[in-house]
């Protein structure tokens, strides 16, 4: 087993930390790490965990109304996967010294950020297709490189999360494909939904690189492996041929293949809207946080029962 470096003095610890990064090795919870690295990881991992938990709501909205038993079973499994992702990520953040209760508190009091995308509403069934295809698709582009994040518990959690996300993306694509092969009304519903989700999905990657205060340091620490704009480009390049297969039009007249760059060009995004959503003024911010707070309060008895059970077990163990 690797020796713990947690107790090294700062100079020796910093040298060892730099060596781990230079050799593309993982940093583990018992290793010495700079305070900024710890704080950045707590920020990113907890925001990611919150996104998974809040992200259950827009789809949870459709579980009782899914159009068939099969669709309902698939959607329930997907939403349960998201709860699981949230739990792995809260556990990974806890290894950095933050309590889970503190993170929950930050979320339900509106102090914590979570992904902007979950502040949009899901008025139609086609939105389940768009979330899978576009939101989970963006999540995969962003998260596959995070499997190589330098912090061990985060990178390892991401491996399983990414496997599940790719199933989620395929199921969303398949919902849209079915609608596009259906009636005129179904095709119109799919197109209208993609029109609403496309730009917010591109904004999931975060602000443009020259307006991203955290990217440079996070890349130097091998947490982020690609810049926000690079990942956004990768996503657009992936979407265009998939949209052709679906027969869906991406709602951006500026999309065009650029032979010189070897990538698709695409239009400017509305960053004012992104900042409004981050400031808590998106279409569903208030609903999402209020719903989470109610669920947390209504779940108090579960936490009390789990605590009482754990206390009883430890008393039993001491007595035996
Ligand atoms: N939404 O310097 P930047 C899912 C914030 S869940 C909200 O570029 P960074 C799914 C950013 O936090 C997917 N805030 O930051 C679940 C920072 O603010 P603070 C969630 C955003 O960290 C259920 C400020 O803007 N994925 O897939 O270097 C159902 C400046 O940004 C956003 C993750 O969490 C945003 N979109 O890069 C279906 C992935 N973008 O903290 C699907 C992990 C930026 O300084 N996270 N901000 O106050 C990351 O990869 C990075 O944190 C980001 C941002 C690329 C998101």
mmCIF file of C-alpha atoms and ligand atoms in Angstrom:
data_model
loop_
_atom_site.group_PDB
_atom_site.id
_atom_site.type_symbol
_atom_site.label_atom_id
_atom_site.label_comp_id
_atom_site.label_asym_id
_atom_site.label_seq_id
_atom_site.Cartn_x
_atom_site.Cartn_y
_atom_site.Cartn_z
ATOM 1 C CA UNK A 1 0.000 0.000 0.000
ATOM 2 C CA UNK A 2 1.225 3.525 -0.806
ATOM 3 C CA UNK A 3 2.612 5.400 2.157
ATOM 4 C CA UNK A 4 0.515 8.327 3.472
ATOM 5 C CA UNK A 5 2.111 11.707 2.839
ATOM 6 C CA UNK A 6 -0.506 13.649 4.810
ATOM 7 C CA UNK A 7 1.869 14.448 7.664
ATOM 8 C CA UNK A 8 4.793 15.618 5.502
ATOM 9 C CA UNK A 9 5.933 19.197 6.061
ATOM 10 C CA UNK A 10 4.765 21.698 3.446
ATOM 11 C CA UNK A 11 7.944 21.712 1.349
ATOM 12 C CA UNK A 12 8.272 17.942 1.190
ATOM 13 C CA UNK A 13 4.501 17.592 0.670
ATOM 14 C CA UNK A 14 4.440 20.129 -2.155
ATOM 15 C CA UNK A 15 7.372 18.407 -3.871
ATOM 16 C CA UNK A 16 5.673 15.026 -3.609
ATOM 17 C CA UNK A 17 2.357 16.481 -4.848
ATOM 18 C CA UNK A 18 4.107 18.042 -7.877
ATOM 19 C CA UNK A 19 5.756 14.700 -8.592
ATOM 20 C CA UNK A 20 2.425 12.855 -8.479
ATOM 21 C CA UNK A 21 0.935 15.295 -10.993
ATOM 22 C CA UNK A 22 3.988 15.259 -13.263
ATOM 23 C CA UNK A 23 3.830 11.461 -13.423
ATOM 24 C CA UNK A 24 0.066 11.432 -14.041
ATOM 25 C CA UNK A 25 -0.491 9.567 -10.765
ATOM 26 C CA UNK A 26 -3.547 9.929 -8.565
ATOM 27 C CA UNK A 27 -3.629 12.060 -5.430
ATOM 28 C CA UNK A 28 -5.310 10.120 -2.625
ATOM 29 C CA UNK A 29 -7.181 11.443 0.455
ATOM 30 C CA UNK A 30 -4.248 10.696 2.768
ATOM 31 C CA UNK A 31 -1.747 12.576 0.578
ATOM 32 C CA UNK A 32 -0.519 16.071 1.286
ATOM 33 C CA UNK A 33 -2.316 18.548 -1.000
ATOM 34 C CA UNK A 34 -2.418 22.329 -1.338
ATOM 35 C CA UNK A 35 -5.392 23.958 0.372
ATOM 36 C CA UNK A 36 -6.520 25.494 -2.944
ATOM 37 C CA UNK A 37 -6.577 22.062 -4.577
ATOM 38 C CA UNK A 38 -8.728 20.695 -1.751
ATOM 39 C CA UNK A 39 -11.117 23.677 -1.946
ATOM 40 C CA UNK A 40 -11.398 23.504 -5.738
ATOM 41 C CA UNK A 41 -12.244 19.820 -5.591
ATOM 42 C CA UNK A 42 -14.820 20.318 -2.847
ATOM 43 C CA UNK A 43 -16.390 23.089 -4.946
ATOM 44 C CA UNK A 44 -16.477 21.115 -8.183
ATOM 45 C CA UNK A 45 -17.408 17.708 -6.747
ATOM 46 C CA UNK A 46 -20.142 19.071 -4.475
ATOM 47 C CA UNK A 47 -21.612 21.157 -7.331
ATOM 48 C CA UNK A 48 -21.532 18.055 -9.471
ATOM 49 C CA UNK A 49 -23.273 15.992 -6.753
ATOM 50 C CA UNK A 50 -25.929 18.694 -6.327
ATOM 51 C CA UNK A 51 -26.473 18.717 -10.111
ATOM 52 C CA UNK A 52 -27.198 15.004 -10.096
ATOM 53 C CA UNK A 53 -29.660 15.313 -7.212
ATOM 54 C CA UNK A 54 -31.438 18.390 -8.579
ATOM 55 C CA UNK A 55 -31.240 16.803 -12.039
ATOM 56 C CA UNK A 56 -33.641 14.094 -10.847
ATOM 57 C CA UNK A 57 -36.481 16.622 -10.727
ATOM 58 C CA UNK A 58 -37.045 17.563 -14.384
ATOM 59 C CA UNK A 59 -37.277 13.881 -15.318
ATOM 60 C CA UNK A 60 -39.017 12.780 -12.120
ATOM 61 C CA UNK A 61 -41.770 15.086 -13.383
ATOM 62 C CA UNK A 62 -42.537 12.554 -16.159
ATOM 63 C CA UNK A 63 -42.357 9.216 -14.312
ATOM 64 C CA UNK A 64 -46.100 9.038 -13.676
ATOM 65 C CA UNK A 65 -46.885 10.216 -17.212
ATOM 66 C CA UNK A 66 -44.439 8.182 -19.302
ATOM 67 C CA UNK A 67 -46.302 6.888 -22.379
ATOM 68 C CA UNK A 68 -45.822 3.145 -21.684
ATOM 69 C CA UNK A 69 -44.851 0.753 -18.920
ATOM 70 C CA UNK A 70 -41.481 0.158 -20.610
ATOM 71 C CA UNK A 71 -40.747 3.892 -20.854
ATOM 72 C CA UNK A 72 -41.738 4.308 -17.222
ATOM 73 C CA UNK A 73 -39.399 1.508 -16.075
ATOM 74 C CA UNK A 74 -36.511 2.977 -18.099
ATOM 75 C CA UNK A 75 -37.106 6.490 -16.779
ATOM 76 C CA UNK A 76 -37.307 5.278 -13.184
ATOM 77 C CA UNK A 77 -34.014 3.408 -13.589
ATOM 78 C CA UNK A 78 -32.377 6.499 -15.056
ATOM 79 C CA UNK A 79 -33.546 8.780 -12.248
ATOM 80 C CA UNK A 80 -32.346 6.212 -9.694
ATOM 81 C CA UNK A 81 -28.937 6.148 -11.431
ATOM 82 C CA UNK A 82 -28.781 9.928 -10.957
ATOM 83 C CA UNK A 83 -29.426 9.547 -7.222
ATOM 84 C CA UNK A 84 -26.601 7.002 -7.163
ATOM 85 C CA UNK A 85 -24.248 9.399 -8.967
ATOM 86 C CA UNK A 86 -25.056 12.084 -6.427
ATOM 87 C CA UNK A 87 -24.255 9.702 -3.587
ATOM 88 C CA UNK A 88 -20.886 8.551 -5.020
ATOM 89 C CA UNK A 89 -19.963 12.189 -5.529
ATOM 90 C CA UNK A 90 -20.993 13.310 -2.026
ATOM 91 C CA UNK A 91 -18.867 10.422 -0.710
ATOM 92 C CA UNK A 92 -15.905 11.532 -2.848
ATOM 93 C CA UNK A 93 -16.273 15.114 -1.536
ATOM 94 C CA UNK A 94 -16.415 13.832 2.058
ATOM 95 C CA UNK A 95 -12.939 12.320 1.652
ATOM 96 C CA UNK A 96 -11.713 15.937 1.391
ATOM 97 C CA UNK A 97 -13.016 16.791 4.859
ATOM 98 C CA UNK A 98 -16.447 18.322 4.269
ATOM 99 C CA UNK A 99 -19.512 16.845 6.014
ATOM 100 C CA UNK A 100 -22.428 15.647 3.909
ATOM 101 C CA UNK A 101 -24.853 17.631 6.098
ATOM 102 C CA UNK A 102 -22.915 20.814 5.310
ATOM 103 C CA UNK A 103 -23.257 20.170 1.570
ATOM 104 C CA UNK A 104 -26.984 19.423 1.919
ATOM 105 C CA UNK A 105 -27.391 22.618 3.875
ATOM 106 C CA UNK A 106 -25.584 24.642 1.207
ATOM 107 C CA UNK A 107 -27.930 23.210 -1.412
ATOM 108 C CA UNK A 108 -31.257 23.706 0.341
ATOM 109 C CA UNK A 109 -30.408 27.235 1.461
ATOM 110 C CA UNK A 110 -29.596 28.202 -2.129
ATOM 111 C CA UNK A 111 -25.898 28.910 -1.378
ATOM 112 C CA UNK A 112 -24.540 26.130 -3.580
ATOM 113 C CA UNK A 113 -24.365 26.183 -7.341
ATOM 114 C CA UNK A 114 -25.564 23.268 -9.450
ATOM 115 C CA UNK A 115 -25.676 22.880 -13.209
ATOM 116 C CA UNK A 116 -27.580 25.686 -14.951
ATOM 117 C CA UNK A 117 -29.348 23.160 -17.187
ATOM 118 C CA UNK A 118 -31.655 21.889 -14.453
ATOM 119 C CA UNK A 119 -33.314 25.271 -14.078
ATOM 120 C CA UNK A 120 -35.270 24.715 -17.294
ATOM 121 C CA UNK A 121 -38.701 23.084 -17.321
ATOM 122 C CA UNK A 122 -39.918 19.869 -18.966
ATOM 123 C CA UNK A 123 -43.401 20.562 -20.349
ATOM 124 C CA UNK A 124 -43.440 17.754 -22.984
ATOM 125 C CA UNK A 125 -42.551 14.062 -23.200
ATOM 126 C CA UNK A 126 -40.014 14.921 -25.923
ATOM 127 C CA UNK A 127 -38.056 16.745 -23.202
ATOM 128 C CA UNK A 128 -37.109 13.311 -21.823
ATOM 129 C CA UNK A 129 -35.533 12.615 -25.210
ATOM 130 C CA UNK A 130 -33.772 15.985 -25.313
ATOM 131 C CA UNK A 131 -32.411 15.613 -21.785
ATOM 132 C CA UNK A 132 -30.989 12.193 -22.619
ATOM 133 C CA UNK A 133 -29.577 13.151 -26.014
ATOM 134 C CA UNK A 134 -28.372 16.689 -25.293
ATOM 135 C CA UNK A 135 -27.914 16.961 -21.510
ATOM 136 C CA UNK A 136 -26.459 13.505 -20.924
ATOM 137 C CA UNK A 137 -24.558 13.861 -24.200
ATOM 138 C CA UNK A 138 -22.937 17.074 -22.928
ATOM 139 C CA UNK A 139 -22.349 15.398 -19.577
ATOM 140 C CA UNK A 140 -20.431 12.561 -21.259
ATOM 141 C CA UNK A 141 -18.216 14.953 -23.253
ATOM 142 C CA UNK A 142 -17.435 16.827 -20.042
ATOM 143 C CA UNK A 143 -17.101 13.818 -17.766
ATOM 144 C CA UNK A 144 -15.098 11.252 -19.751
ATOM 145 C CA UNK A 145 -11.951 13.390 -19.307
ATOM 146 C CA UNK A 146 -12.802 13.672 -15.595
ATOM 147 C CA UNK A 147 -12.179 9.911 -15.283
ATOM 148 C CA UNK A 148 -8.523 10.998 -15.506
ATOM 149 C CA UNK A 149 -8.896 13.714 -12.860
ATOM 150 C CA UNK A 150 -5.891 13.669 -10.562
ATOM 151 C CA UNK A 151 -7.920 13.155 -7.392
ATOM 152 C CA UNK A 152 -8.404 9.391 -7.015
ATOM 153 C CA UNK A 153 -11.883 9.167 -5.428
ATOM 154 C CA UNK A 154 -13.303 11.624 -8.001
ATOM 155 C CA UNK A 155 -11.720 9.980 -11.049
ATOM 156 C CA UNK A 156 -12.807 6.522 -9.934
ATOM 157 C CA UNK A 157 -16.402 7.651 -9.266
ATOM 158 C CA UNK A 158 -16.488 9.167 -12.749
ATOM 159 C CA UNK A 159 -15.693 5.836 -14.430
ATOM 160 C CA UNK A 160 -18.943 4.245 -13.311
ATOM 161 C CA UNK A 161 -20.919 7.436 -13.788
ATOM 162 C CA UNK A 162 -19.772 7.698 -17.410
ATOM 163 C CA UNK A 163 -20.818 4.120 -18.175
ATOM 164 C CA UNK A 164 -24.308 4.886 -16.929
ATOM 165 C CA UNK A 165 -24.422 8.257 -18.700
ATOM 166 C CA UNK A 166 -23.777 6.609 -22.036
ATOM 167 C CA UNK A 167 -26.837 4.394 -21.531
ATOM 168 C CA UNK A 168 -28.790 7.540 -20.593
ATOM 169 C CA UNK A 169 -27.680 9.302 -23.739
ATOM 170 C CA UNK A 170 -28.681 6.386 -25.952
ATOM 171 C CA UNK A 171 -32.124 6.136 -24.369
ATOM 172 C CA UNK A 172 -32.718 9.857 -25.016
ATOM 173 C CA UNK A 173 -31.610 9.511 -28.628
ATOM 174 C CA UNK A 174 -33.952 6.552 -29.024
ATOM 175 C CA UNK A 175 -36.938 8.486 -27.606
ATOM 176 C CA UNK A 176 -36.323 11.231 -30.179
ATOM 177 C CA UNK A 177 -35.802 8.701 -32.970
ATOM 178 C CA UNK A 178 -39.167 7.087 -32.198
ATOM 179 C CA UNK A 179 -40.884 10.476 -32.178
ATOM 180 C CA UNK A 180 -39.215 11.459 -35.470
ATOM 181 C CA UNK A 181 -40.502 8.225 -37.027
ATOM 182 C CA UNK A 182 -44.014 8.956 -35.733
ATOM 183 C CA UNK A 183 -46.749 11.394 -36.703
ATOM 184 C CA UNK A 184 -46.313 15.021 -37.787
ATOM 185 C CA UNK A 185 -47.368 16.093 -34.294
ATOM 186 C CA UNK A 186 -44.720 13.849 -32.702
ATOM 187 C CA UNK A 187 -42.014 15.180 -35.032
ATOM 188 C CA UNK A 188 -43.037 18.733 -34.224
ATOM 189 C CA UNK A 189 -42.902 17.944 -30.506
ATOM 190 C CA UNK A 190 -39.364 16.546 -30.828
ATOM 191 C CA UNK A 191 -38.150 19.549 -32.850
ATOM 192 C CA UNK A 192 -39.745 22.070 -30.486
ATOM 193 C CA UNK A 193 -38.093 20.392 -27.519
ATOM 194 C CA UNK A 194 -34.626 20.334 -29.136
ATOM 195 C CA UNK A 195 -35.100 24.017 -30.010
ATOM 196 C CA UNK A 196 -35.442 24.769 -26.276
ATOM 197 C CA UNK A 197 -32.657 22.495 -24.942
ATOM 198 C CA UNK A 198 -29.882 22.965 -27.505
ATOM 199 C CA UNK A 199 -28.382 26.284 -26.342
ATOM 200 C CA UNK A 200 -28.733 25.604 -22.586
ATOM 201 C CA UNK A 201 -26.974 22.234 -23.170
ATOM 202 C CA UNK A 202 -24.037 24.024 -24.834
ATOM 203 C CA UNK A 203 -23.828 26.323 -21.820
ATOM 204 C CA UNK A 204 -23.387 23.354 -19.472
ATOM 205 C CA UNK A 205 -19.670 23.436 -20.338
ATOM 206 C CA UNK A 206 -19.362 26.743 -18.515
ATOM 207 C CA UNK A 207 -18.422 30.261 -19.634
ATOM 208 C CA UNK A 208 -16.085 30.893 -22.593
ATOM 209 C CA UNK A 209 -12.421 30.250 -21.769
ATOM 210 C CA UNK A 210 -11.536 33.923 -21.476
ATOM 211 C CA UNK A 211 -14.290 34.322 -18.868
ATOM 212 C CA UNK A 212 -13.562 31.130 -16.893
ATOM 213 C CA UNK A 213 -11.671 32.088 -13.732
ATOM 214 C CA UNK A 214 -11.054 28.516 -12.529
ATOM 215 C CA UNK A 215 -9.996 26.692 -15.697
ATOM 216 C CA UNK A 216 -6.299 27.546 -15.824
ATOM 217 C CA UNK A 217 -5.513 26.403 -12.291
ATOM 218 C CA UNK A 218 -7.796 23.350 -12.520
ATOM 219 C CA UNK A 219 -6.008 22.284 -15.699
ATOM 220 C CA UNK A 220 -2.601 22.798 -14.066
ATOM 221 C CA UNK A 221 -3.755 20.510 -11.251
ATOM 222 C CA UNK A 222 -4.941 17.841 -13.747
ATOM 223 C CA UNK A 223 -8.519 18.162 -12.530
ATOM 224 C CA UNK A 224 -9.907 19.547 -15.777
ATOM 225 C CA UNK A 225 -8.204 18.062 -18.850
ATOM 226 C CA UNK A 226 -9.747 20.278 -21.534
ATOM 227 C CA UNK A 227 -11.008 23.844 -21.555
ATOM 228 C CA UNK A 228 -14.720 24.718 -21.540
ATOM 229 C CA UNK A 229 -14.608 25.886 -25.182
ATOM 230 C CA UNK A 230 -12.700 22.809 -26.371
ATOM 231 C CA UNK A 231 -15.292 20.504 -24.844
ATOM 232 C CA UNK A 232 -18.154 22.589 -26.234
ATOM 233 C CA UNK A 233 -16.615 22.276 -29.708
ATOM 234 C CA UNK A 234 -16.229 18.531 -29.285
ATOM 235 C CA UNK A 235 -19.913 18.340 -28.342
ATOM 236 C CA UNK A 236 -21.119 20.301 -31.392
ATOM 237 C CA UNK A 237 -18.947 18.118 -33.643
ATOM 238 C CA UNK A 238 -20.626 15.056 -32.129
ATOM 239 C CA UNK A 239 -24.170 16.463 -32.365
ATOM 240 C CA UNK A 240 -24.289 17.534 -35.997
ATOM 241 C CA UNK A 241 -24.096 14.027 -37.559
ATOM 242 C CA UNK A 242 -26.449 12.644 -34.890
ATOM 243 C CA UNK A 243 -29.010 15.370 -35.667
ATOM 244 C CA UNK A 244 -28.814 14.354 -39.336
ATOM 245 C CA UNK A 245 -29.637 10.753 -38.438
ATOM 246 C CA UNK A 246 -32.563 11.950 -36.344
ATOM 247 C CA UNK A 247 -33.781 14.318 -39.046
ATOM 248 C CA UNK A 248 -33.797 17.130 -36.477
ATOM 249 C CA UNK A 249 -32.574 20.655 -37.218
ATOM 250 C CA UNK A 250 -30.227 22.167 -34.641
ATOM 251 C CA UNK A 251 -31.555 25.664 -33.906
ATOM 252 C CA UNK A 252 -28.450 27.571 -34.995
ATOM 253 C CA UNK A 253 -28.223 28.923 -38.558
ATOM 254 C CA UNK A 254 -24.481 29.516 -38.110
ATOM 255 C CA UNK A 255 -23.620 25.828 -37.876
ATOM 256 C CA UNK A 256 -21.338 25.049 -40.831
ATOM 257 C CA UNK A 257 -18.400 22.728 -41.457
ATOM 258 C CA UNK A 258 -15.124 24.652 -41.394
ATOM 259 C CA UNK A 259 -12.634 22.765 -43.544
ATOM 260 C CA UNK A 260 -9.675 24.814 -42.290
ATOM 261 C CA UNK A 261 -10.367 24.155 -38.619
ATOM 262 C CA UNK A 262 -11.639 20.614 -39.121
ATOM 263 C CA UNK A 263 -14.613 21.471 -36.881
ATOM 264 C CA UNK A 264 -18.145 22.819 -37.140
ATOM 265 C CA UNK A 265 -18.513 26.568 -36.632
ATOM 266 C CA UNK A 266 -21.470 27.567 -34.506
ATOM 267 C CA UNK A 267 -23.160 30.775 -33.384
ATOM 268 C CA UNK A 268 -22.722 32.918 -30.257
ATOM 269 C CA UNK A 269 -24.571 31.801 -27.157
ATOM 270 C CA UNK A 270 -26.622 34.123 -24.967
ATOM 271 C CA UNK A 271 -24.278 34.421 -21.972
ATOM 272 C CA UNK A 272 -26.539 37.011 -20.341
ATOM 273 C CA UNK A 273 -29.149 34.259 -19.999
ATOM 274 C CA UNK A 274 -26.532 31.918 -18.479
ATOM 275 C CA UNK A 275 -25.596 34.520 -15.853
ATOM 276 C CA UNK A 276 -29.260 35.144 -15.041
ATOM 277 C CA UNK A 277 -29.743 31.413 -14.416
ATOM 278 C CA UNK A 278 -26.611 31.284 -12.237
ATOM 279 C CA UNK A 279 -27.911 34.240 -10.258
ATOM 280 C CA UNK A 280 -31.019 32.208 -9.387
ATOM 281 C CA UNK A 281 -33.326 33.823 -11.933
ATOM 282 C CA UNK A 282 -33.778 30.961 -14.416
ATOM 283 C CA UNK A 283 -37.224 29.566 -15.294
ATOM 284 C CA UNK A 284 -37.197 26.944 -12.509
ATOM 285 C CA UNK A 285 -34.491 27.845 -9.930
ATOM 286 C CA UNK A 286 -36.989 28.652 -7.171
ATOM 287 C CA UNK A 287 -39.052 25.499 -7.804
ATOM 288 C CA UNK A 288 -35.972 23.241 -7.824
ATOM 289 C CA UNK A 289 -34.519 24.472 -4.546
ATOM 290 C CA UNK A 290 -37.904 24.584 -2.789
ATOM 291 C CA UNK A 291 -38.665 21.020 -3.909
ATOM 292 C CA UNK A 292 -35.281 19.837 -2.661
ATOM 293 C CA UNK A 293 -35.797 21.571 0.690
ATOM 294 C CA UNK A 294 -39.224 19.946 1.143
ATOM 295 C CA UNK A 295 -37.851 16.509 0.232
ATOM 296 C CA UNK A 296 -35.014 16.991 2.744
ATOM 297 C CA UNK A 297 -37.424 17.994 5.509
ATOM 298 C CA UNK A 298 -39.824 15.184 4.726
ATOM 299 C CA UNK A 299 -36.916 12.731 4.847
ATOM 300 C CA UNK A 300 -35.895 13.736 8.389
ATOM 301 C CA UNK A 301 -37.500 10.592 9.850
ATOM 302 C CA UNK A 302 -35.380 8.375 7.591
ATOM 303 C CA UNK A 303 -32.164 10.018 8.795
ATOM 304 C CA UNK A 304 -33.307 9.737 12.431
ATOM 305 C CA UNK A 305 -34.193 6.061 12.005
ATOM 306 C CA UNK A 306 -30.829 5.342 10.318
ATOM 307 C CA UNK A 307 -29.002 7.110 13.162
ATOM 308 C CA UNK A 308 -30.984 5.205 15.825
ATOM 309 C CA UNK A 309 -30.232 1.912 14.040
ATOM 310 C CA UNK A 310 -26.512 2.722 13.787
ATOM 311 C CA UNK A 311 -26.421 3.687 17.501
ATOM 312 C CA UNK A 312 -28.192 0.445 18.479
ATOM 313 C CA UNK A 313 -25.743 -1.601 16.367
ATOM 314 C CA UNK A 314 -22.719 0.054 17.927
ATOM 315 C CA UNK A 315 -24.127 -0.489 21.470
ATOM 316 C CA UNK A 316 -24.683 -4.158 20.568
ATOM 317 C CA UNK A 317 -21.125 -4.450 19.276
ATOM 318 C CA UNK A 318 -19.682 -2.876 22.436
ATOM 319 C CA UNK A 319 -21.792 -5.200 24.627
ATOM 320 C CA UNK A 320 -20.799 -8.374 22.736
HETATM 321 N N1 LIG B 1 -23.934 25.711 -14.306
HETATM 322 O O1 LIG B 1 -14.364 29.010 -14.010
HETATM 323 P P1 LIG B 1 -15.462 28.148 -14.518
HETATM 324 C C1 LIG B 1 -25.697 15.517 -15.218
HETATM 325 C C2 LIG B 1 -19.833 28.244 -12.618
HETATM 326 S S1 LIG B 1 -25.068 16.506 -13.993
HETATM 327 C C3 LIG B 1 -23.740 26.322 -13.135
HETATM 328 O O2 LIG B 1 -15.385 27.679 -15.914
HETATM 329 P P2 LIG B 1 -15.049 25.461 -13.500
HETATM 330 C C4 LIG B 1 -27.049 14.996 -15.169
HETATM 331 C C5 LIG B 1 -18.624 27.606 -11.965
HETATM 332 O O3 LIG B 1 -19.014 26.693 -10.957
HETATM 333 C C6 LIG B 1 -23.795 17.406 -14.833
HETATM 334 N N2 LIG B 1 -22.586 26.936 -12.794
HETATM 335 O O4 LIG B 1 -15.666 26.926 -13.490
HETATM 336 C C7 LIG B 1 -27.704 14.871 -13.965
HETATM 337 C C8 LIG B 1 -17.906 28.836 -11.446
HETATM 338 O O5 LIG B 1 -18.545 29.309 -10.263
HETATM 339 P P3 LIG B 1 -17.839 29.207 -8.785
HETATM 340 C C9 LIG B 1 -23.028 18.284 -13.950
HETATM 341 C C10 LIG B 1 -21.599 26.889 -13.700
HETATM 342 O O6 LIG B 1 -15.448 24.794 -12.256
HETATM 343 C C11 LIG B 1 -29.030 14.469 -13.921
HETATM 344 C C12 LIG B 1 -18.209 29.870 -12.519
HETATM 345 O O7 LIG B 1 -19.361 29.445 -13.196
HETATM 346 N N3 LIG B 1 -21.669 18.212 -14.388
HETATM 347 O O8 LIG B 1 -24.993 15.308 -16.153
HETATM 348 O O9 LIG B 1 -13.604 25.509 -13.833
HETATM 349 C C13 LIG B 1 -29.701 14.213 -15.108
HETATM 350 C C14 LIG B 1 -17.062 30.068 -13.493
HETATM 351 O O10 LIG B 1 -16.880 28.896 -14.314
HETATM 352 C C15 LIG B 1 -21.717 26.250 -14.929
HETATM 353 C C16 LIG B 1 -20.641 18.661 -13.649
HETATM 354 O O11 LIG B 1 -20.826 19.211 -12.597
HETATM 355 C C17 LIG B 1 -22.949 25.648 -15.227
HETATM 356 N N4 LIG B 1 -23.192 25.027 -16.399
HETATM 357 O O12 LIG B 1 -15.787 24.766 -14.752
HETATM 358 C C18 LIG B 1 -29.052 14.293 -16.318
HETATM 359 C C19 LIG B 1 -19.270 18.386 -14.207
HETATM 360 N N5 LIG B 1 -20.563 26.385 -15.602
HETATM 361 O O13 LIG B 1 -17.892 27.765 -8.387
HETATM 362 C C20 LIG B 1 -27.709 14.683 -16.360
HETATM 363 C C21 LIG B 1 -18.150 18.750 -13.271
HETATM 364 C C22 LIG B 1 -19.748 27.102 -14.824
HETATM 365 O O14 LIG B 1 -16.430 29.683 -8.961
HETATM 366 N N6 LIG B 1 -17.841 20.151 -13.302
HETATM 367 N N7 LIG B 1 -20.357 27.419 -13.691
HETATM 368 O O15 LIG B 1 -18.710 30.082 -7.913
HETATM 369 C C23 LIG B 1 -17.041 20.718 -14.218
HETATM 370 O O16 LIG B 1 -16.548 20.082 -15.133
HETATM 371 C C24 LIG B 1 -16.738 22.192 -14.067
HETATM 372 O O17 LIG B 1 -17.025 22.561 -12.733
HETATM 373 C C25 LIG B 1 -17.498 23.091 -15.072
HETATM 374 C C26 LIG B 1 -17.177 24.563 -14.753
HETATM 375 C C27 LIG B 1 -17.044 22.799 -16.484
HETATM 376 C C28 LIG B 1 -19.012 22.905 -14.969
#
